[in-house]
């Protein structure tokens, strides 16, 4: 039981004029993350799809392809609207381990899908007598093929993004 009398007062907020006009919300994924179906019969944004794609980070939905005006759930629609997906390429820092005593190379930061360009080296110092350079690898047993581009494979094989230089013995 409640002690005494309690009075409750309803508060009403103006929601604007009632509209029977509805709109279609379309999605331009910018070539990543697959396709997304349009949403019809809307007066406001009810939900926004979350996208993913290997090597990329989804950065949200925008009203413009320049990504200046971000869309949010609850935004009112006043016309048929297309939203644009923003994507940010994932970057990876490669640490080159040369296996040449006293010779170090600077790390490089590269974007996903980037072809790996061999670092510039001082040919006179970048030498192991009796061996020839065989490529850059992700593991110390130098198994598999040398890496040539930043790919999902690279990210899955190493957590520290070290690339190791391999030499093979020269035939005498």
XYZ file of N, CA, C and O in Angstrom:
688
model
N 0.824 -1.177 0.000
C 0.000 0.000 0.000
C 0.875 1.250 0.000
O 1.908 1.296 0.622
N 0.396 2.267 -0.709
C 1.100 3.542 -0.776
C 0.586 4.457 0.321
O -0.617 4.554 0.552
N 1.482 5.132 0.985
C 1.043 6.062 2.026
C 0.503 7.352 1.391
O 1.143 7.943 0.532
N -0.636 7.759 1.722
C -1.201 9.023 1.252
C -1.610 8.975 -0.203
O -1.706 7.943 -0.827
N -1.802 10.139 -0.765
C -2.214 10.273 -2.155
C -1.025 10.670 -3.006
O -0.261 11.562 -2.645
N -0.852 10.010 -4.141
C 0.217 10.330 -5.085
C -0.445 10.787 -6.369
O -1.347 10.122 -6.892
N 0.013 11.894 -6.897
C -0.514 12.406 -8.146
C 0.563 12.269 -9.211
O 1.700 12.705 -9.017
N 0.233 11.672 -10.339
C 1.148 11.535 -11.473
C 0.687 12.481 -12.562
O -0.504 12.570 -12.869
N 1.637 13.171 -13.171
C 1.320 14.131 -14.226
C 1.995 13.667 -15.508
O 3.197 13.405 -15.539
N 1.255 13.565 -16.592
C 1.798 13.162 -17.891
C 2.446 14.359 -18.563
O 1.918 15.473 -18.522
N 3.601 14.125 -19.174
C 4.263 15.180 -19.934
C 4.166 14.808 -21.398
O 4.418 13.670 -21.793
N 3.833 15.761 -22.232
C 3.698 15.547 -23.666
C 4.680 16.460 -24.384
O 4.738 17.645 -24.105
N 5.447 15.886 -25.285
C 6.386 16.678 -26.075
C 5.889 16.722 -27.507
O 5.402 15.723 -28.034
N 6.032 17.876 -28.126
C 5.610 18.042 -29.508
C 6.528 17.217 -30.402
O 7.754 17.335 -30.350
N 5.972 16.360 -31.212
C 6.735 15.483 -32.081
C 6.701 15.957 -33.521
O 7.151 15.255 -34.415
N 6.169 17.117 -33.784
C 6.079 17.611 -35.151
C 4.801 17.122 -35.789
O 4.066 16.315 -35.219
N 4.531 17.611 -36.985
C 3.292 17.213 -37.641
C 3.325 15.734 -38.002
O 4.365 15.203 -38.356
N 2.198 15.085 -37.899
C 2.104 13.684 -38.286
C 2.299 13.598 -39.791
O 1.755 14.397 -40.538
N 3.127 12.653 -40.211
C 3.404 12.534 -41.641
C 3.030 11.141 -42.108
O 3.378 10.148 -41.483
N 2.333 11.097 -43.199
C 2.011 9.801 -43.784
C 2.999 9.482 -44.905
O 2.951 8.417 -45.487
N 3.915 10.423 -45.176
C 4.911 10.219 -46.214
C 6.067 9.410 -45.628
O 6.595 9.743 -44.567
N 6.448 8.362 -46.343
C 7.581 7.546 -45.917
C 8.634 7.557 -47.012
O 8.366 7.896 -48.160
N 9.824 7.165 -46.628
C 10.954 7.255 -47.541
C 11.744 5.948 -47.552
O 11.610 5.109 -46.670
N 12.592 5.829 -48.590
C 13.462 4.665 -48.733
C 14.879 5.062 -48.378
O 15.373 6.108 -48.817
N 15.538 4.229 -47.583
C 16.925 4.436 -47.182
C 17.775 3.395 -47.914
O 17.574 2.194 -47.747
N 18.698 3.872 -48.752
C 19.579 2.991 -49.515
C 20.997 3.095 -48.981
O 21.356 4.090 -48.332
N 21.810 2.085 -49.275
C 23.163 2.018 -48.735
C 24.171 1.781 -49.849
O 24.039 0.823 -50.611
N 25.176 2.647 -49.935
C 26.280 2.480 -50.868
C 27.476 2.011 -50.047
O 28.031 2.772 -49.255
N 27.860 0.751 -50.233
C 28.934 0.165 -49.414
C 30.324 0.537 -49.917
O 31.317 0.103 -49.338
N 30.402 1.304 -50.971
C 31.682 1.766 -51.524
C 32.579 0.600 -51.960
O 33.794 0.680 -51.886
N 31.961 -0.508 -52.391
C 32.730 -1.635 -52.911
C 33.294 -2.573 -51.856
O 34.074 -3.456 -52.178
N 32.918 -2.408 -50.602
C 33.419 -3.274 -49.523
C 32.258 -3.812 -48.703
O 31.196 -3.210 -48.643
N 32.482 -4.926 -48.026
C 31.534 -5.422 -47.038
C 30.278 -6.064 -47.583
O 29.358 -6.334 -46.835
N 30.195 -6.310 -48.891
C 29.009 -6.942 -49.461
C 27.907 -5.930 -49.741
O 28.091 -4.728 -49.603
N 26.751 -6.453 -50.121
C 25.634 -5.556 -50.431
C 24.687 -5.476 -49.234
O 24.630 -6.376 -48.411
N 23.944 -4.374 -49.172
C 22.994 -4.143 -48.090
C 21.661 -3.783 -48.724
O 21.599 -2.933 -49.614
N 20.601 -4.413 -48.273
C 19.263 -4.138 -48.802
C 18.762 -2.777 -48.339
O 19.041 -2.346 -47.221
N 18.005 -2.130 -49.215
C 17.364 -0.859 -48.869
C 16.297 -1.094 -47.813
O 15.762 -2.195 -47.686
N 15.977 -0.035 -47.075
C 14.905 -0.082 -46.081
C 13.815 0.876 -46.552
O 14.097 2.040 -46.837
N 12.580 0.396 -46.633
C 11.472 1.210 -47.138
C 10.460 1.499 -46.048
O 10.415 0.831 -45.019
N 9.598 2.506 -46.306
C 8.518 2.842 -45.385
C 8.978 3.547 -44.135
O 8.369 3.414 -43.076
N 10.038 4.331 -44.238
C 10.633 4.973 -43.060
C 10.336 6.473 -43.004
O 10.226 7.131 -44.031
N 10.252 6.985 -41.806
C 10.232 8.437 -41.576
C 11.499 8.857 -40.843
O 11.823 10.036 -40.781
N 12.211 7.874 -40.293
C 13.476 8.111 -39.590
C 14.334 6.860 -39.734
O 13.833 5.775 -40.055
N 15.625 6.996 -39.502
C 16.531 5.845 -39.573
C 16.281 4.971 -38.353
O 16.414 5.414 -37.216
N 15.878 3.731 -38.612
C 15.565 2.802 -37.519
C 16.752 1.936 -37.127
O 16.899 1.558 -35.975
N 17.590 1.586 -38.105
C 18.774 0.771 -37.817
C 19.803 1.005 -38.915
O 19.456 1.371 -40.037
N 21.049 0.806 -38.570
C 22.143 0.946 -39.528
C 22.950 -0.341 -39.541
O 23.384 -0.808 -38.480
N 23.145 -0.940 -40.713
C 23.908 -2.187 -40.796
C 25.357 -1.986 -40.367
O 25.948 -0.935 -40.601
N 25.906 -3.011 -39.726
C 27.325 -3.014 -39.374
C 28.015 -3.908 -40.407
O 27.587 -5.022 -40.643
N 29.075 -3.405 -40.996
C 29.774 -4.125 -42.053
C 31.169 -4.525 -41.602
O 31.725 -3.935 -40.682
N 31.733 -5.505 -42.310
C 33.127 -5.870 -42.062
C 33.732 -6.407 -43.349
O 33.027 -6.926 -44.218
N 35.016 -6.243 -43.455
C 35.766 -6.801 -44.576
C 37.220 -6.934 -44.150
O 37.782 -6.030 -43.512
N 37.819 -8.056 -44.515
C 39.205 -8.327 -44.164
C 40.108 -7.210 -44.675
O 40.018 -6.797 -45.827
N 40.969 -6.703 -43.802
C 41.928 -5.675 -44.181
C 41.413 -4.254 -44.060
O 42.147 -3.307 -44.325
N 40.143 -4.101 -43.672
C 39.520 -2.781 -43.592
C 38.766 -2.645 -42.280
O 38.280 -3.624 -41.727
N 38.611 -1.411 -41.804
C 37.805 -1.120 -40.626
C 36.639 -0.249 -41.072
O 36.845 0.781 -41.728
N 35.428 -0.690 -40.740
C 34.224 0.055 -41.090
C 34.142 1.296 -40.216
O 34.242 1.218 -39.000
N 33.941 2.461 -40.843
C 33.947 3.728 -40.116
C 32.594 4.404 -40.001
O 32.519 5.578 -39.663
N 31.507 3.689 -40.294
C 30.174 4.250 -40.123
C 29.516 4.656 -41.432
O 30.081 4.524 -42.511
N 28.285 5.156 -41.294
C 27.465 5.578 -42.436
C 27.384 7.089 -42.474
O 27.221 7.741 -41.448
N 27.453 7.642 -43.684
C 27.450 9.094 -43.881
C 26.459 9.478 -44.969
O 26.193 8.714 -45.891
N 25.946 10.702 -44.858
C 25.017 11.236 -45.851
C 25.714 11.651 -47.137
O 25.060 11.827 -48.162
N 27.031 11.831 -47.092
C 27.783 12.275 -48.262
C 29.019 11.403 -48.439
O 29.551 10.855 -47.482
N 29.466 11.284 -49.690
C 30.617 10.428 -49.988
C 31.944 11.065 -49.570
O 32.991 10.438 -49.694
N 31.890 12.298 -49.061
C 33.095 12.944 -48.511
C 33.212 12.718 -47.004
O 34.159 13.167 -46.376
N 32.202 12.063 -46.424
C 32.188 11.686 -45.005
C 32.209 12.893 -44.068
O 32.900 12.896 -43.058
N 31.431 13.893 -44.381
C 31.348 15.077 -43.527
C 30.161 15.029 -42.566
O 30.206 15.663 -41.520
N 29.093 14.308 -42.927
C 27.857 14.339 -42.137
C 27.451 12.905 -41.784
O 26.853 12.205 -42.599
N 27.784 12.492 -40.573
C 27.540 11.114 -40.138
C 26.063 10.877 -39.841
O 25.397 11.707 -39.223
N 25.557 9.733 -40.266
C 24.169 9.339 -40.024
C 24.067 8.603 -38.692
O 25.004 7.910 -38.282
N 22.916 8.754 -38.030
C 22.671 8.083 -36.753
C 21.260 7.519 -36.724
O 20.356 8.052 -37.374
N 21.086 6.460 -35.948
C 19.756 5.920 -35.711
C 18.910 7.021 -35.073
O 19.379 7.733 -34.179
N 17.700 7.188 -35.578
C 16.803 8.211 -35.061
C 16.760 9.469 -35.916
O 15.850 10.288 -35.762
N 17.742 9.644 -36.826
C 17.718 10.806 -37.712
C 16.439 10.783 -38.551
O 16.071 9.744 -39.097
N 15.782 11.932 -38.672
C 14.576 12.050 -39.501
C 14.941 12.018 -40.971
O 15.982 12.522 -41.377
N 14.055 11.427 -41.760
C 14.223 11.413 -43.214
C 13.201 12.364 -43.813
O 12.033 12.358 -43.421
N 13.638 13.157 -44.771
C 12.727 14.093 -45.443
C 12.647 13.812 -46.938
O 11.935 14.496 -47.661
N 13.415 12.800 -47.376
C 13.390 12.380 -48.782
C 14.025 10.999 -48.852
O 14.596 10.510 -47.872
N 13.915 10.365 -50.023
C 14.644 9.117 -50.228
C 16.124 9.434 -50.090
O 16.602 10.451 -50.606
N 16.856 8.596 -49.362
C 18.226 8.936 -48.975
C 19.165 7.762 -49.225
O 18.811 6.619 -48.982
N 20.371 8.077 -49.692
C 21.439 7.080 -49.821
C 22.517 7.419 -48.810
O 22.975 8.570 -48.745
N 22.916 6.433 -48.029
C 24.024 6.593 -47.083
C 25.262 5.923 -47.669
O 25.172 4.913 -48.367
N 26.430 6.474 -47.325
C 27.703 5.987 -47.848
C 28.541 5.394 -46.717
O 28.718 6.028 -45.681
N 29.058 4.186 -46.947
C 29.906 3.524 -45.959
C 31.308 4.128 -46.016
O 31.863 4.322 -47.096
N 31.845 4.427 -44.854
C 33.230 4.898 -44.763
C 34.112 3.712 -44.387
O 33.797 2.959 -43.467
N 35.212 3.563 -45.098
C 36.158 2.476 -44.846
C 37.543 3.053 -44.602
O 37.969 3.972 -45.288
N 38.253 2.488 -43.636
C 39.635 2.857 -43.346
C 40.501 1.620 -43.555
O 40.221 0.560 -42.969
N 41.522 1.765 -44.383
C 42.405 0.628 -44.638
C 43.214 0.334 -43.373
O 43.670 1.251 -42.686
N 43.343 -0.940 -43.037
C 44.178 -1.332 -41.904
C 45.641 -1.179 -42.309
O 46.014 -1.470 -43.448
N 46.456 -0.733 -41.383
C 47.880 -0.591 -41.658
C 48.667 -1.552 -40.771
O 48.212 -1.951 -39.699
N 49.839 -1.898 -41.253
C 50.702 -2.839 -40.568
C 52.115 -2.276 -40.568
O 52.572 -1.738 -41.571
N 52.796 -2.397 -39.436
C 54.189 -1.977 -39.358
C 55.050 -3.221 -39.517
O 54.894 -4.192 -38.774
N 55.913 -3.195 -40.512
C 56.832 -4.305 -40.743
C 58.176 -3.978 -40.129
O 58.747 -2.916 -40.380
N 58.668 -4.893 -39.315
C 59.988 -4.778 -38.714
C 60.895 -5.739 -39.463
O 60.669 -6.947 -39.427
N 61.888 -5.213 -40.152
C 62.787 -6.049 -40.943
C 63.907 -6.584 -40.065
O 64.646 -5.819 -39.452
N 64.042 -7.890 -39.998
C 65.136 -8.531 -39.272
C 66.098 -9.054 -40.327
O 65.789 -10.006 -41.053
N 67.245 -8.424 -40.447
C 68.145 -8.685 -41.577
C 69.026 -9.917 -41.409
O 69.503 -10.458 -42.397
N 69.256 -10.350 -40.183
C 70.205 -11.444 -39.933
C 71.608 -11.099 -40.432
O 72.399 -11.981 -40.743
N 71.898 -9.814 -40.555
C 73.244 -9.342 -40.894
C 73.715 -8.542 -39.683
O 73.125 -7.519 -39.357
N 74.753 -9.055 -39.033
C 75.212 -8.440 -37.793
C 75.566 -6.967 -37.998
O 76.283 -6.607 -38.930
N 74.982 -6.122 -37.143
C 75.276 -4.689 -37.179
C 74.541 -3.928 -38.267
O 74.790 -2.746 -38.468
N 73.633 -4.576 -38.996
C 72.915 -3.888 -40.077
C 71.419 -3.930 -39.793
O 70.823 -5.001 -39.743
N 70.838 -2.761 -39.592
C 69.410 -2.677 -39.304
C 68.714 -1.852 -40.374
O 69.309 -0.956 -40.970
N 67.447 -2.162 -40.601
C 66.622 -1.404 -41.539
C 65.482 -0.760 -40.772
O 64.999 -1.317 -39.789
N 65.037 0.403 -41.229
C 63.913 1.087 -40.594
C 62.622 0.325 -40.859
O 62.437 -0.259 -41.928
N 61.738 0.340 -39.869
C 60.417 -0.261 -40.028
C 59.637 0.513 -41.076
O 59.898 1.694 -41.335
N 58.650 -0.157 -41.687
C 57.771 0.488 -42.666
C 56.327 0.228 -42.258
O 55.986 -0.860 -41.801
N 55.489 1.237 -42.432
C 54.058 1.075 -42.209
C 53.386 1.032 -43.567
O 53.561 1.944 -44.384
N 52.649 -0.051 -43.811
C 52.005 -0.271 -45.104
C 50.533 -0.583 -44.905
O 50.141 -1.166 -43.903
N 49.733 -0.223 -45.894
C 48.308 -0.521 -45.867
C 48.024 -1.909 -46.401
O 48.777 -2.458 -47.211
N 46.906 -2.467 -45.938
C 46.449 -3.768 -46.407
C 46.390 -3.778 -47.931
O 45.950 -2.817 -48.556
N 46.849 -4.876 -48.543
C 46.811 -5.021 -49.993
C 47.979 -4.366 -50.698
O 48.105 -4.454 -51.909
N 48.859 -3.709 -49.945
C 50.005 -3.025 -50.540
C 51.074 -4.040 -50.920
O 51.396 -4.937 -50.148
N 51.615 -3.887 -52.108
C 52.736 -4.727 -52.511
C 53.950 -4.305 -51.698
O 54.233 -3.111 -51.566
N 54.640 -5.286 -51.157
C 55.827 -4.984 -50.357
C 56.982 -4.678 -51.291
O 57.341 -5.483 -52.148
N 57.531 -3.483 -51.157
C 58.707 -3.083 -51.925
C 59.908 -3.362 -51.037
O 59.938 -2.967 -49.877
N 60.887 -4.082 -51.613
C 62.062 -4.379 -50.801
C 62.713 -3.084 -50.352
O 62.809 -2.126 -51.115
N 63.155 -3.044 -49.101
C 63.767 -1.820 -48.582
C 65.080 -1.520 -49.295
O 65.749 -2.425 -49.801
N 65.396 -0.228 -49.351
C 66.686 0.159 -49.916
C 67.777 -0.262 -48.939
O 67.661 -0.051 -47.738
N 68.813 -0.873 -49.474
C 69.903 -1.362 -48.622
C 71.241 -0.868 -49.149
O 71.386 -0.550 -50.330
N 72.214 -0.806 -48.274
C 73.591 -0.492 -48.653
C 74.217 -1.811 -49.101
O 74.520 -2.688 -48.282
N 74.376 -1.964 -50.415
C 74.838 -3.237 -50.999
C 76.188 -3.702 -50.418
O 76.443 -4.892 -50.361
N 77.015 -2.758 -49.995
C 78.321 -3.148 -49.475
C 78.229 -3.724 -48.069
O 79.053 -4.526 -47.669
N 77.207 -3.314 -47.294
C 77.060 -3.788 -45.921
C 76.043 -4.911 -45.800
O 76.055 -5.666 -44.844
N 75.175 -5.011 -46.770
C 74.070 -5.964 -46.738
C 74.506 -7.262 -47.420
O 74.016 -7.633 -48.470
N 75.487 -7.922 -46.805
C 76.123 -9.076 -47.432
C 76.363 -10.165 -46.391
O 76.740 -9.878 -45.264
N 76.129 -11.407 -46.797
C 76.545 -12.567 -46.017
C 77.413 -13.388 -46.966
O 76.926 -13.899 -47.982
N 78.697 -13.485 -46.661
C 79.653 -14.142 -47.542
C 79.221 -15.572 -47.858
O 78.831 -16.325 -46.966
N 79.245 -15.913 -49.144
C 78.900 -17.259 -49.594
C 77.412 -17.501 -49.718
O 76.987 -18.633 -49.967
N 76.587 -16.471 -49.551
C 75.134 -16.629 -49.635
C 74.529 -15.569 -50.558
O 75.128 -14.519 -50.778
N 73.345 -15.876 -51.080
C 72.588 -14.900 -51.870
C 71.256 -14.650 -51.171
O 70.705 -15.538 -50.515
N 70.756 -13.457 -51.306
C 69.480 -13.088 -50.696
C 68.361 -13.918 -51.321
O 68.290 -14.083 -52.529
N 67.455 -14.452 -50.479
C 66.399 -15.338 -50.965
C 65.002 -14.794 -50.712
O 64.031 -15.364 -51.154
N 64.855 -13.715 -49.974
C 63.527 -13.146 -49.769
C 63.239 -12.839 -48.312
O 64.055 -13.076 -47.431
N 62.021 -12.299 -48.081
C 61.546 -11.952 -46.740
C 60.480 -12.953 -46.329
O 59.569 -13.256 -47.093
N 60.589 -13.461 -45.103
C 59.683 -14.485 -44.601
C 59.094 -14.059 -43.262
O 59.616 -13.165 -42.598
N 58.037 -14.732 -42.863
C 57.381 -14.420 -41.595
C 57.828 -15.306 -40.451
O 57.429 -15.097 -39.321
N 58.623 -16.324 -40.749
C 59.007 -17.260 -39.694
C 60.482 -17.589 -39.787
O 61.098 -17.479 -40.840
N 61.044 -18.009 -38.671
C 62.485 -18.235 -38.605
C 62.927 -19.517 -39.293
O 64.114 -19.695 -39.534
N 61.991 -20.408 -39.667
C 62.412 -21.599 -40.421
C 62.284 -21.362 -41.928
O 62.593 -22.239 -42.714
N 61.847 -20.170 -42.307
C 61.776 -19.737 -43.700
C 60.961 -20.696 -44.572
O 61.260 -20.910 -45.731
N 59.919 -21.268 -43.993
C 59.062 -22.177 -44.751
C 58.043 -21.376 -45.556
O 57.758 -20.219 -45.257
N 57.511 -22.013 -46.572
C 56.516 -21.356 -47.422
C 57.184 -20.416 -48.413
O 58.387 -20.461 -48.638
N 56.380 -19.588 -49.023
C 56.875 -18.642 -50.015
C 57.238 -17.320 -49.343
O 56.638 -16.948 -48.343
N 58.172 -16.590 -49.944
C 58.465 -15.253 -49.415
C 57.215 -14.377 -49.519
O 56.389 -14.575 -50.410
N 57.077 -13.419 -48.624
C 55.911 -12.548 -48.690
C 56.158 -11.451 -49.721
O 57.276 -10.982 -49.896
N 55.090 -11.089 -50.419
C 55.201 -10.071 -51.459
C 54.160 -8.975 -51.307
O 54.248 -7.953 -51.976
N 53.130 -9.189 -50.467
C 52.130 -8.151 -50.236
C 51.501 -8.319 -48.867
O 51.559 -9.385 -48.272
N 50.902 -7.234 -48.391
C 50.188 -7.267 -47.123
C 48.837 -7.915 -47.399
O 48.072 -7.438 -48.224
N 48.557 -9.019 -46.729
C 47.331 -9.763 -46.977
C 46.799 -10.320 -45.659
O 47.476 -10.249 -44.645
N 45.571 -10.913 -45.675
C 45.065 -11.513 -44.446
C 46.033 -12.571 -43.930
O 46.200 -12.760 -42.745
N 46.697 -13.250 -44.842
C 47.679 -14.262 -44.484
C 48.770 -13.693 -43.599
O 49.164 -14.295 -42.618
N 49.249 -12.517 -43.952
C 50.318 -11.891 -43.173
C 49.862 -11.624 -41.752
O 50.542 -11.957 -40.803
N 48.691 -11.053 -41.609
C 48.198 -10.706 -40.277
C 47.934 -11.947 -39.438
O 48.116 -11.935 -38.235
N 47.507 -13.047 -40.060
C 47.208 -14.268 -39.322
C 48.461 -15.039 -38.927
O 48.437 -15.826 -38.010
N 49.550 -14.834 -39.636
C 50.749 -15.624 -39.380
C 51.671 -15.012 -38.344
O 52.527 -15.682 -37.817
N 51.549 -13.747 -38.098
C 52.482 -13.112 -37.170
C 51.762 -12.065 -36.343
O 50.959 -11.326 -36.861
N 52.043 -12.018 -35.078
C 51.414 -11.007 -34.239
C 52.296 -9.771 -34.115
O 51.837 -8.701 -33.824
N 53.598 -9.931 -34.374
C 54.495 -8.790 -34.215
C 54.916 -8.187 -35.543
O 55.652 -7.220 -35.584
N 54.456 -8.760 -36.657
C 54.743 -8.253 -37.998
C 56.233 -8.173 -38.313
O 56.669 -7.329 -39.084
N 57.031 -9.059 -37.710
C 58.437 -9.126 -38.070
C 58.567 -9.880 -39.380
O 57.909 -10.893 -39.593
N 59.419 -9.375 -40.269
C 59.747 -10.122 -41.474
C 61.235 -10.419 -41.423
O 62.047 -9.563 -41.086
N 61.582 -11.651 -41.721
C 62.953 -12.116 -41.591
C 63.585 -12.272 -42.967
O 62.937 -12.723 -43.910
N 64.856 -11.928 -43.084
C 65.557 -12.046 -44.346
C 66.187 -13.432 -44.445
O 66.766 -13.932 -43.488
N 66.059 -14.046 -45.603
C 66.616 -15.377 -45.830
C 67.732 -15.300 -46.864
O 67.596 -14.649 -47.890
N 68.815 -15.969 -46.562
C 69.883 -16.151 -47.515
C 69.992 -17.622 -47.846
O 69.710 -18.480 -47.015
N 70.393 -17.935 -49.077
C 70.690 -19.322 -49.440
C 72.170 -19.412 -49.784
O 72.750 -18.464 -50.323
N 72.750 -20.576 -49.485
C 74.162 -20.795 -49.788
C 74.347 -20.741 -51.308
O 73.558 -21.297 -52.054
N 75.389 -20.032 -51.741
C 75.701 -19.961 -53.162
C 76.368 -21.253 -53.574
O 77.189 -21.822 -52.847
N 76.005 -21.721 -54.782
C 76.722 -22.873 -55.323
C 78.123 -22.429 -55.722
O 78.298 -21.389 -56.350
N 79.118 -23.214 -55.317
C 80.523 -22.857 -55.610
C 80.962 -23.492 -56.896
O 80.649 -24.536 -57.272
